[in-house]
Amino acid sequence: MDLELDLQLVADGVWTPSQTDLARFAVAALDGGRERAELTIRVVDEQESRALNLRFRGQDKPTNVLSFPFDPPPGLVEADPVFDLLGDLVICASLVQREALEQGKEELAHWAHLVVHGVLHLLDYDHLNEDDAAEMEGLETAILQGLGFPPPYEEISLNS
C-alpha cells in the first residue's frame, strides 16, 4: 500500500511519534483496502482542538482526535486520482499525552490507537450504536495487536 502522509506539526513542546510510525499505524488501519491513499495528520494544541471541536461537533472542549473524511465533488469517477484522498485527522498532542498517563498506557500505543480510530472513521466506521461500537472496537483491537500493542479498551490498574 502506498500512503502519502502530510504531517503538520503545529503543537509546540509535546512529543509526537515519527512520521514513519504514524504512517505505519494508518496503513495498518487501511489493511489493503486501497492501493494508494493520501492522508493529512495535523497535530495541534488544545486551543485549536477545542475550536475545531466546537465548530464541527458543537462541543466546547478539546478532543483527542477529529476525523474529516474527503468528500469528492459531484461528477467525478472513482478512477480520478482525487479518490486517493482519504481525509484529515486532527490530533491534540497534549491531550493524548495526558490521557495516556491517566489511563496507564504507553504513549506510543495511545497514539497508535487514535490514528487507527481516526482512519477507521475516515473509512465510514462509527460507534454511535452498540453494534457499530462493538464492530469498530473489535477492528481497533485486532489492528493494534497486529502492530504489537495491547488491546486499547482493557482496563489498566494504576495501583499495581
mmCIF file of C-alpha atoms in Angstrom:
data_model
loop_
_atom_site.group_PDB
_atom_site.id
_atom_site.type_symbol
_atom_site.label_atom_id
_atom_site.label_comp_id
_atom_site.label_asym_id
_atom_site.label_seq_id
_atom_site.Cartn_x
_atom_site.Cartn_y
_atom_site.Cartn_z
ATOM 1 C CA MET A 1 0.000 0.000 0.000
ATOM 2 C CA ASP A 2 1.312 3.381 -0.987
ATOM 3 C CA LEU A 3 0.423 6.067 1.578
ATOM 4 C CA GLU A 4 1.274 9.710 1.109
ATOM 5 C CA LEU A 5 1.173 11.281 4.568
ATOM 6 C CA ASP A 6 1.144 15.043 5.010
ATOM 7 C CA LEU A 7 2.178 15.634 8.633
ATOM 8 C CA GLN A 8 1.502 19.092 10.050
ATOM 9 C CA LEU A 9 3.063 19.661 13.475
ATOM 10 C CA VAL A 10 1.709 22.873 14.968
ATOM 11 C CA ALA A 11 1.744 21.950 18.685
ATOM 12 C CA ASP A 12 4.925 23.051 20.420
ATOM 13 C CA GLY A 13 6.772 21.288 23.218
ATOM 14 C CA VAL A 14 4.878 17.985 23.161
ATOM 15 C CA TRP A 15 6.309 14.668 21.987
ATOM 16 C CA THR A 16 4.807 13.124 18.857
ATOM 17 C CA PRO A 17 5.615 9.863 17.096
ATOM 18 C CA SER A 18 7.715 9.929 13.951
ATOM 19 C CA GLN A 19 6.088 10.347 10.567
ATOM 20 C CA THR A 20 7.163 6.756 9.838
ATOM 21 C CA ASP A 21 5.286 5.458 12.890
ATOM 22 C CA LEU A 22 2.174 7.500 12.123
ATOM 23 C CA ALA A 23 2.182 6.193 8.544
ATOM 24 C CA ARG A 24 2.617 2.617 9.809
ATOM 25 C CA PHE A 25 -0.427 2.997 12.078
ATOM 26 C CA ALA A 26 -2.542 4.450 9.257
ATOM 27 C CA VAL A 27 -1.521 1.737 6.775
ATOM 28 C CA ALA A 28 -2.428 -0.963 9.308
ATOM 29 C CA ALA A 29 -5.914 0.541 9.632
ATOM 30 C CA LEU A 30 -6.304 0.663 5.850
ATOM 31 C CA ASP A 31 -5.459 -3.075 5.745
ATOM 32 C CA GLY A 32 -5.021 -3.405 1.996
ATOM 33 C CA GLY A 33 -8.387 -1.842 1.222
ATOM 34 C CA ARG A 34 -6.674 0.574 -1.177
ATOM 35 C CA GLU A 35 -3.622 0.575 -3.383
ATOM 36 C CA ARG A 36 -2.937 4.269 -2.707
ATOM 37 C CA ALA A 37 -4.116 6.822 -0.203
ATOM 38 C CA GLU A 38 -3.344 10.381 0.794
ATOM 39 C CA LEU A 39 -3.868 11.394 4.404
ATOM 40 C CA THR A 40 -3.175 14.556 6.373
ATOM 41 C CA ILE A 41 -2.464 14.343 10.096
ATOM 42 C CA ARG A 42 -2.412 17.708 11.841
ATOM 43 C CA VAL A 43 -1.028 17.686 15.396
ATOM 44 C CA VAL A 44 -2.470 20.613 17.318
ATOM 45 C CA ASP A 45 -2.643 22.233 20.746
ATOM 46 C CA GLU A 46 -5.721 22.243 22.979
ATOM 47 C CA GLN A 47 -6.845 25.666 21.794
ATOM 48 C CA GLU A 48 -7.084 24.601 18.127
ATOM 49 C CA SER A 49 -8.629 21.252 19.061
ATOM 50 C CA ARG A 50 -11.263 22.992 21.168
ATOM 51 C CA ALA A 51 -12.100 25.494 18.394
ATOM 52 C CA LEU A 52 -12.471 22.735 15.796
ATOM 53 C CA ASN A 53 -14.487 20.525 18.127
ATOM 54 C CA LEU A 54 -16.852 23.425 18.866
ATOM 55 C CA ARG A 55 -17.203 24.374 15.210
ATOM 56 C CA PHE A 56 -17.749 20.885 13.797
ATOM 57 C CA ARG A 57 -19.223 18.911 16.706
ATOM 58 C CA GLY A 58 -20.775 21.594 18.909
ATOM 59 C CA GLN A 59 -18.641 20.557 21.901
ATOM 60 C CA ASP A 60 -16.758 23.356 23.658
ATOM 61 C CA LYS A 61 -13.757 21.315 24.792
ATOM 62 C CA PRO A 62 -10.625 19.860 23.214
ATOM 63 C CA THR A 63 -10.806 16.292 21.973
ATOM 64 C CA ASN A 64 -8.101 13.723 21.267
ATOM 65 C CA VAL A 65 -8.859 13.092 17.577
ATOM 66 C CA LEU A 66 -11.145 14.574 14.948
ATOM 67 C CA SER A 67 -11.704 12.927 11.567
ATOM 68 C CA PHE A 68 -12.605 14.837 8.428
ATOM 69 C CA PRO A 69 -13.286 12.439 5.532
ATOM 70 C CA PHE A 70 -12.682 13.648 1.997
ATOM 71 C CA ASP A 71 -15.950 14.140 0.155
ATOM 72 C CA PRO A 72 -15.356 14.189 -3.604
ATOM 73 C CA PRO A 73 -17.215 16.782 -5.623
ATOM 74 C CA PRO A 74 -20.070 15.502 -7.805
ATOM 75 C CA GLY A 75 -19.271 14.381 -11.322
ATOM 76 C CA LEU A 76 -16.003 12.598 -10.601
ATOM 77 C CA VAL A 77 -15.472 8.922 -11.271
ATOM 78 C CA GLU A 78 -13.573 6.606 -8.936
ATOM 79 C CA ALA A 79 -10.699 6.345 -11.406
ATOM 80 C CA ASP A 80 -9.829 10.029 -10.841
ATOM 81 C CA PRO A 81 -6.693 10.487 -8.692
ATOM 82 C CA VAL A 82 -8.690 12.675 -6.295
ATOM 83 C CA PHE A 83 -10.196 9.454 -4.910
ATOM 84 C CA ASP A 84 -6.821 8.671 -3.335
ATOM 85 C CA LEU A 85 -7.586 11.451 -0.835
ATOM 86 C CA LEU A 86 -8.687 9.758 2.374
ATOM 87 C CA GLY A 87 -9.175 12.846 4.533
ATOM 88 C CA ASP A 88 -7.677 14.616 7.519
ATOM 89 C CA LEU A 89 -7.059 13.689 11.137
ATOM 90 C CA VAL A 90 -6.538 16.373 13.761
ATOM 91 C CA ILE A 91 -4.866 15.064 16.916
ATOM 92 C CA CYS A 92 -4.376 17.056 20.117
ATOM 93 C CA ALA A 93 -0.881 16.085 21.312
ATOM 94 C CA SER A 94 -1.125 17.319 24.900
ATOM 95 C CA LEU A 95 -4.467 15.573 25.394
ATOM 96 C CA VAL A 96 -3.052 12.313 24.012
ATOM 97 C CA GLN A 97 -0.127 12.628 26.432
ATOM 98 C CA ARG A 98 -2.404 13.344 29.402
ATOM 99 C CA GLU A 99 -4.844 10.522 28.551
ATOM 100 C CA ALA A 100 -2.018 8.007 28.191
ATOM 101 C CA LEU A 101 -0.692 8.972 31.623
ATOM 102 C CA GLU A 102 -4.153 8.916 33.249
ATOM 103 C CA GLN A 103 -5.001 5.551 31.657
ATOM 104 C CA GLY A 104 -1.625 3.972 32.405
ATOM 105 C CA LYS A 105 -0.890 3.386 28.731
ATOM 106 C CA GLU A 106 2.334 3.688 26.791
ATOM 107 C CA GLU A 107 2.109 6.995 24.916
ATOM 108 C CA LEU A 108 3.074 5.439 21.566
ATOM 109 C CA ALA A 109 0.319 2.830 21.998
ATOM 110 C CA HIS A 110 -2.247 5.565 22.640
ATOM 111 C CA TRP A 111 -1.076 7.475 19.538
ATOM 112 C CA ALA A 112 -1.395 4.260 17.516
ATOM 113 C CA HIS A 113 -4.914 3.738 18.837
ATOM 114 C CA LEU A 114 -6.035 7.269 17.973
ATOM 115 C CA VAL A 115 -4.583 7.118 14.452
ATOM 116 C CA VAL A 116 -6.246 3.739 13.849
ATOM 117 C CA HIS A 117 -9.512 5.022 15.367
ATOM 118 C CA GLY A 118 -9.418 8.146 13.213
ATOM 119 C CA VAL A 119 -8.610 6.276 9.997
ATOM 120 C CA LEU A 120 -11.483 3.863 10.652
ATOM 121 C CA HIS A 121 -13.788 6.880 10.942
ATOM 122 C CA LEU A 122 -12.450 8.087 7.579
ATOM 123 C CA LEU A 123 -13.423 4.666 6.193
ATOM 124 C CA ASP A 124 -17.018 5.179 7.441
ATOM 125 C CA TYR A 125 -16.809 3.125 10.629
ATOM 126 C CA ASP A 126 -18.564 4.609 13.621
ATOM 127 C CA HIS A 127 -19.562 3.825 17.198
ATOM 128 C CA LEU A 128 -22.911 5.571 17.516
ATOM 129 C CA ASN A 129 -24.797 2.428 18.497
ATOM 130 C CA GLU A 130 -23.822 -0.724 20.381
ATOM 131 C CA ASP A 131 -23.411 -2.986 17.323
ATOM 132 C CA ASP A 132 -21.316 -0.463 15.409
ATOM 133 C CA ALA A 133 -19.208 0.223 18.508
ATOM 134 C CA ALA A 134 -18.564 -3.492 19.019
ATOM 135 C CA GLU A 135 -17.512 -3.873 15.377
ATOM 136 C CA MET A 136 -15.240 -0.823 15.421
ATOM 137 C CA GLU A 137 -13.660 -1.683 18.781
ATOM 138 C CA GLY A 138 -13.037 -5.253 17.575
ATOM 139 C CA LEU A 139 -11.279 -3.934 14.471
ATOM 140 C CA GLU A 140 -9.227 -1.461 16.511
ATOM 141 C CA THR A 141 -8.145 -4.207 18.904
ATOM 142 C CA ALA A 142 -7.141 -6.572 16.091
ATOM 143 C CA ILE A 143 -5.221 -3.863 14.218
ATOM 144 C CA LEU A 144 -3.389 -2.671 17.325
ATOM 145 C CA GLN A 145 -2.489 -6.212 18.373
ATOM 146 C CA GLY A 146 -1.182 -6.763 14.836
ATOM 147 C CA LEU A 147 1.059 -3.724 15.407
ATOM 148 C CA GLY A 148 2.291 -5.233 18.683
ATOM 149 C CA PHE A 149 0.249 -3.079 21.060
ATOM 150 C CA PRO A 150 -2.106 -4.265 23.823
ATOM 151 C CA PRO A 151 -5.885 -4.120 23.425
ATOM 152 C CA PRO A 152 -6.874 -0.444 23.730
ATOM 153 C CA TYR A 153 -10.052 -0.945 25.731
ATOM 154 C CA GLU A 154 -8.685 -3.110 28.553
ATOM 155 C CA GLU A 155 -8.880 -1.520 31.965
ATOM 156 C CA ILE A 156 -5.451 -0.865 33.422
ATOM 157 C CA SER A 157 -4.993 -0.681 37.159
ATOM 158 C CA LEU A 158 -2.762 2.254 38.095
ATOM 159 C CA ASN A 159 -2.302 0.807 41.588
ATOM 160 C CA SER A 160 -0.444 -2.343 40.553
#
